[in-house]
Structures are given as C-alpha cells and as structure tokens.
mmCIF file of C-alpha atoms in Angstrom:
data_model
loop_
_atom_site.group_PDB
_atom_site.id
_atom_site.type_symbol
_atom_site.label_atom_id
_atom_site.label_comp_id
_atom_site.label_asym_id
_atom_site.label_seq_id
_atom_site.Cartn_x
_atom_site.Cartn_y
_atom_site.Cartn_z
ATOM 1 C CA UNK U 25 -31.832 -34.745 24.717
ATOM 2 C CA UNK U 26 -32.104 -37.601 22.068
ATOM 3 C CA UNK U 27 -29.529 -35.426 19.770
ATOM 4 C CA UNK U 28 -27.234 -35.063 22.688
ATOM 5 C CA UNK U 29 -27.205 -38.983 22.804
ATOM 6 C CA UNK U 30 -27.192 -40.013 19.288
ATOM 7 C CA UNK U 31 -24.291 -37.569 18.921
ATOM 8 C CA UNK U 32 -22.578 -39.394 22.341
ATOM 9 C CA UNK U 33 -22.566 -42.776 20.188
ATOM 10 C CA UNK U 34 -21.430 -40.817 17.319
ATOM 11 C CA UNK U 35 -18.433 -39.975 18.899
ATOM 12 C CA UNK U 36 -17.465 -42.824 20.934
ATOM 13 C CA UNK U 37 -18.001 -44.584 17.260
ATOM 14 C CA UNK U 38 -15.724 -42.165 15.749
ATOM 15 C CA UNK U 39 -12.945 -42.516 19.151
ATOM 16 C CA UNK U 40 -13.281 -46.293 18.708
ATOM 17 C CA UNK U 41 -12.078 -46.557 15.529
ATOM 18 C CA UNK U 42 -9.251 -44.048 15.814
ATOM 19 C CA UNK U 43 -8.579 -46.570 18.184
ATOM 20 C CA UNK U 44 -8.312 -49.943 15.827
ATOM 21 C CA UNK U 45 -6.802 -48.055 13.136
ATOM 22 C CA UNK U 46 -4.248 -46.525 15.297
ATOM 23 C CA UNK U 47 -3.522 -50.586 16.968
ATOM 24 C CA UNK U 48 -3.751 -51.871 12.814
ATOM 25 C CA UNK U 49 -1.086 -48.811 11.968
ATOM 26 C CA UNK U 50 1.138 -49.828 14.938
ATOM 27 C CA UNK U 51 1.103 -53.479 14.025
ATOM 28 C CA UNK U 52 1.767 -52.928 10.388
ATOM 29 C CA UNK U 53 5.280 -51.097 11.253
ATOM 30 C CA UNK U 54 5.922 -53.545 14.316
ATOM 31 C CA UNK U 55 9.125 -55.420 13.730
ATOM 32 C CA UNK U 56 9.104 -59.056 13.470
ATOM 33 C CA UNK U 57 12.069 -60.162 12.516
ATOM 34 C CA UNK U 58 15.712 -58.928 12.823
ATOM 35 C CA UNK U 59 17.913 -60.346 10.056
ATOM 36 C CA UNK U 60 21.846 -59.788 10.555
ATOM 37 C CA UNK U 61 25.139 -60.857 9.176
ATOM 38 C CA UNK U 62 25.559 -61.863 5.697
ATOM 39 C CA UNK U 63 22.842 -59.378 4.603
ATOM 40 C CA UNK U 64 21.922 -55.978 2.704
ATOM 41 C CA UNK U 65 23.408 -53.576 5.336
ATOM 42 C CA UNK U 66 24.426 -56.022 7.816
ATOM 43 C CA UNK U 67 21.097 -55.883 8.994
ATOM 44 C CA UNK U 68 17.256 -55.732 7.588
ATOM 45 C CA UNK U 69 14.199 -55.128 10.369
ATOM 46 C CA UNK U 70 11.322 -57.105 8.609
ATOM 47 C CA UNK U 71 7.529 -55.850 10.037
ATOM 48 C CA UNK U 72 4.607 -57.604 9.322
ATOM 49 C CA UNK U 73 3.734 -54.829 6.489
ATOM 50 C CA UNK U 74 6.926 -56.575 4.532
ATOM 51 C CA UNK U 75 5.416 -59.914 5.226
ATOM 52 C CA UNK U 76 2.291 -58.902 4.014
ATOM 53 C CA UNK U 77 3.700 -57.741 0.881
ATOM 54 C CA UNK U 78 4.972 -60.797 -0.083
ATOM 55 C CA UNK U 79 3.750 -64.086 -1.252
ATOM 56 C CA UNK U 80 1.876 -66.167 1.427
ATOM 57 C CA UNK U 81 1.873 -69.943 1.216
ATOM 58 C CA UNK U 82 -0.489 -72.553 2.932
ATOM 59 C CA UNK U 83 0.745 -75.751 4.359
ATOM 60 C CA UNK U 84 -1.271 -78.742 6.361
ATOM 61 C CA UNK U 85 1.478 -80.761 8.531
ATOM 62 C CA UNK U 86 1.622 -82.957 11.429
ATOM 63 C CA UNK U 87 3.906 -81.333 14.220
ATOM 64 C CA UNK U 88 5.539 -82.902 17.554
ATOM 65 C CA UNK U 89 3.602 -80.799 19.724
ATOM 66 C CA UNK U 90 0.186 -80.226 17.901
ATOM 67 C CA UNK U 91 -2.832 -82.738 17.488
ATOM 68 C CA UNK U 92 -3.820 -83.591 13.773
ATOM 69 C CA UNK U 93 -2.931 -81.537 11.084
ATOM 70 C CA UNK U 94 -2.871 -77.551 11.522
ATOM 71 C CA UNK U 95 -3.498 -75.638 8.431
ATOM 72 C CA UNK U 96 -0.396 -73.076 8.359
ATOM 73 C CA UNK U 97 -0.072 -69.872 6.845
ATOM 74 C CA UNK U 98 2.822 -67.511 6.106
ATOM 75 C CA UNK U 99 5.672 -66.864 3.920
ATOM 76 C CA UNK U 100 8.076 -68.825 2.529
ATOM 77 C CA UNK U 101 11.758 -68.590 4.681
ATOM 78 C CA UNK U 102 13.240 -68.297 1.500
ATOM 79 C CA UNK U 103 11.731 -65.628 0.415
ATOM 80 C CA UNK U 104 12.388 -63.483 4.004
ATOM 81 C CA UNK U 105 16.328 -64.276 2.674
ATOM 82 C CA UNK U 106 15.732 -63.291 -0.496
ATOM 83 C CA UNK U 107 14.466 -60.196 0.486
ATOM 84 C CA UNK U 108 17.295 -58.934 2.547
ATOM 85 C CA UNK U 109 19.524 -60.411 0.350
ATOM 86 C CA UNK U 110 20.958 -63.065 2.495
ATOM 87 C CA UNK U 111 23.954 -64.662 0.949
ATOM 88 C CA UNK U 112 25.300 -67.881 3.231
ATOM 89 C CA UNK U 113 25.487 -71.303 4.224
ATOM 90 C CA UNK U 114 23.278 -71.057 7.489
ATOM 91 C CA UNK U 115 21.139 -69.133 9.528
ATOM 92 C CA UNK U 116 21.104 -69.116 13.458
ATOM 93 C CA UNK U 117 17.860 -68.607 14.590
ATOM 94 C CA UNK U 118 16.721 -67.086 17.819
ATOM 95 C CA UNK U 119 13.719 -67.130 19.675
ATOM 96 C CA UNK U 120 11.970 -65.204 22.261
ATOM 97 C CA UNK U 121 12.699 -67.331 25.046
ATOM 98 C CA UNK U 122 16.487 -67.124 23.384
ATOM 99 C CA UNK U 123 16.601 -70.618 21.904
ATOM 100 C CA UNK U 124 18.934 -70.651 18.616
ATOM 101 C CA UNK U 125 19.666 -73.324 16.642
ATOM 102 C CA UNK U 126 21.501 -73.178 13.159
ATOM 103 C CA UNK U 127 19.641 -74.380 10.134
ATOM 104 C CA UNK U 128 21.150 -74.809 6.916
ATOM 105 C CA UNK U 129 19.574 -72.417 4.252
ATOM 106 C CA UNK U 130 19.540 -75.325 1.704
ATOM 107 C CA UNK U 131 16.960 -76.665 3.903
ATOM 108 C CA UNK U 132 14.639 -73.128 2.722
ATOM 109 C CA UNK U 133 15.575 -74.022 -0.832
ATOM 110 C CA UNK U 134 15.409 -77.710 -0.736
ATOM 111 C CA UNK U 135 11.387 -77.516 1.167
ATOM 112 C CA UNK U 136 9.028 -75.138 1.460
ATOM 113 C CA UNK U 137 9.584 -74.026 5.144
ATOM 114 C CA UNK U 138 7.080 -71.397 6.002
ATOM 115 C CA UNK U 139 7.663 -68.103 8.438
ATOM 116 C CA UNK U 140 4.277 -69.116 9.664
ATOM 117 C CA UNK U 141 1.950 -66.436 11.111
ATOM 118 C CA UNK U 142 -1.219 -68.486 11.411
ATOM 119 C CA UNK U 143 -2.458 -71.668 12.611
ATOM 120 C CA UNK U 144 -5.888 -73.480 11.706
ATOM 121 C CA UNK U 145 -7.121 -69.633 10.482
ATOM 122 C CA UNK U 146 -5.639 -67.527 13.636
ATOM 123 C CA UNK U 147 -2.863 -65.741 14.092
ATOM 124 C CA UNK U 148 0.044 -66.616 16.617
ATOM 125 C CA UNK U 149 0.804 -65.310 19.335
ATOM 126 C CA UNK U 150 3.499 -65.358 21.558
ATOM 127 C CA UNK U 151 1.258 -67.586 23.914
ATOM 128 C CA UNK U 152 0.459 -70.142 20.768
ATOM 129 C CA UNK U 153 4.358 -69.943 19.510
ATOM 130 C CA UNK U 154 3.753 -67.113 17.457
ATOM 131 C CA UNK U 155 3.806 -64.575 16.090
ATOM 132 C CA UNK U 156 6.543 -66.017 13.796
ATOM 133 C CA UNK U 157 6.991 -69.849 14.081
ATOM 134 C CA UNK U 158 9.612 -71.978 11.330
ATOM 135 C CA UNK U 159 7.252 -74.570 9.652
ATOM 136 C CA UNK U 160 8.706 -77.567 8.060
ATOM 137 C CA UNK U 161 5.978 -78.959 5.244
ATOM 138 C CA UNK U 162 6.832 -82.430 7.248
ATOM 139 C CA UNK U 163 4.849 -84.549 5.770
ATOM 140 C CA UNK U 164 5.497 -83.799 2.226
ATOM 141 C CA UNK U 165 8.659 -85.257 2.563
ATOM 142 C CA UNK U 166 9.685 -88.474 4.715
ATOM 143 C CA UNK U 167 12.961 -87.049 5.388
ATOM 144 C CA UNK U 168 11.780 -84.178 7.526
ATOM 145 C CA UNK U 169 10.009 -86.270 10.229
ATOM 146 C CA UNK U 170 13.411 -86.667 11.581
ATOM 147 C CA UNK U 171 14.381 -85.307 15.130
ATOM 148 C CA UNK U 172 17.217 -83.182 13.572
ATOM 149 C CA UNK U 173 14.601 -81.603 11.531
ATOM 150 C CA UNK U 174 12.230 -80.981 14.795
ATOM 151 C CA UNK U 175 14.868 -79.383 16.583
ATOM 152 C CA UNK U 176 14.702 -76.533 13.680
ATOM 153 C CA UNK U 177 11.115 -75.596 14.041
ATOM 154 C CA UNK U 178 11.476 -72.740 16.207
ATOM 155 C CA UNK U 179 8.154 -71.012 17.063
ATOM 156 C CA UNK U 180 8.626 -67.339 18.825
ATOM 157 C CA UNK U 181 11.047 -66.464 16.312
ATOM 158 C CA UNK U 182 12.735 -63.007 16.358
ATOM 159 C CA UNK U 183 15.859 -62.825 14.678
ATOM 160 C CA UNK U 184 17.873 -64.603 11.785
ATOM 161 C CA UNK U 185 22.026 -64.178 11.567
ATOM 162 C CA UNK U 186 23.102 -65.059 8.216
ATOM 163 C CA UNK U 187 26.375 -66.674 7.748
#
C-alpha cells in the first residue's frame, strides 16, 4: 500500500513537471514582438528566446505613472533593430490596446531605451504594462523628462513598423 502511494507522488511529480517545462517551452517560442517594414524580409517575429539571447541591460528611472524609482530590465531597442536589420528614420509602435505613436530611431541610438521585460525583479505582464514596455533611461538625461518623450513610452508593446 505504501509503494502504491510513494509511486502516486512519483508520478504526479513526474506529470507536474512535464507540465512547467511544457508552459517554459511554449513561452520560449511565444512571439513578442512583430517587426515590419524597412526590415530583413519585410518582417521578423521576435520571441522571448531571441530576447533572451541577447544582451540585457538594467536601468533605475522615475516614470509618470510609477512611484520612486523601478529597477528595469530588458534589452536595448536598438539592439531589437539591429537584429532584424531595421534600416529607417522611425518606428511606429503599437500596443495591445492599439495605441501607436512614432518614435524616431535616433532616439534608440542617442539613449539607452530598454524593451523592458521586468520591473523591480518581476516580469510584466499585460496587467503591469508588460510583457514588453519602451523604457526611456529618463533621468540620465534632462531632456527626456519632457512630455514628448512620455508620450513614447509605450508599455504592452507588440509590434514595431520600420520606416
């Protein structure tokens, strides 16, 4: 009777992480961003595998509609471009909730504007503005706390047209 249970455990164990790694695989190949336009193929599908392949950055910044100073963490926007090969004057970003604002890319080369995907140590979420949210390093640089540059901080991001 006792074998009977310890091998019950053993198996929901074994069922339970099938599970996780399963959700982790699934996550991994999930698409996060859609890049189109002025781009290798006209069009690059970046998952959060890509993003985790590439260089992550750290940033602490006051924001217009957080208390204090989050800790960020993500990739660099310029480096999303670079990988798909964006060649252009500006991006239109889009949201979830289909907000889109244009953003000049010499604001990615000029700052260090991070594809965040964490804030404070967790990741986003489309609840917390996530799972992709344009970071401006805003108080690095006086210029930024300007309400042009707010307006280009688009959290819920899911797409990037390159022109």
């Amino acid at each position: 009777m006792q074998l009977m249970r310890v091998m019950e455990r053993l198996l929901r164990l074994v069922l339970a992480a099938t599970l996780v790694l399963g959700a982790s695989r699934a996550m991994a190949d999930e698409v996060l961003l859609t890049l189109t336009g002025a781009v290798r193929d006209g069009q690059v599908m970046i998952t959060r595998a890509d993003l985790d392949a590439m260089d992550w950055h750290e940033i602490s910044t006051s924001t217009t509609v957080t208390d204090g100073q989050p800790r960020f963490r993500g990739v660099l926007m310029r480096d999303i471009l670079a990988r798909a090969e964006a060649s252009g004057d500006t991006v239109t970003a889009q949201a979830l909730n289909d907000y889109i604002i244009d953003i000049p890319i010499d604001d990615f080369r000029n700052f260090d504007v991070l594809a965040a995907l964490y804030m404070d140590g967790a990741a986003l979420t489309p609840r917390d503005k996530g799972p992709v949210w344009i970071v401006y390093p805003r108080d690095d640089h006086g210029v930024l706390a300007d309400i042009r540059y707010d307006m280009r901080w688009v959290w819920q991001l899911t797409a990037l047209h390159v022109q």
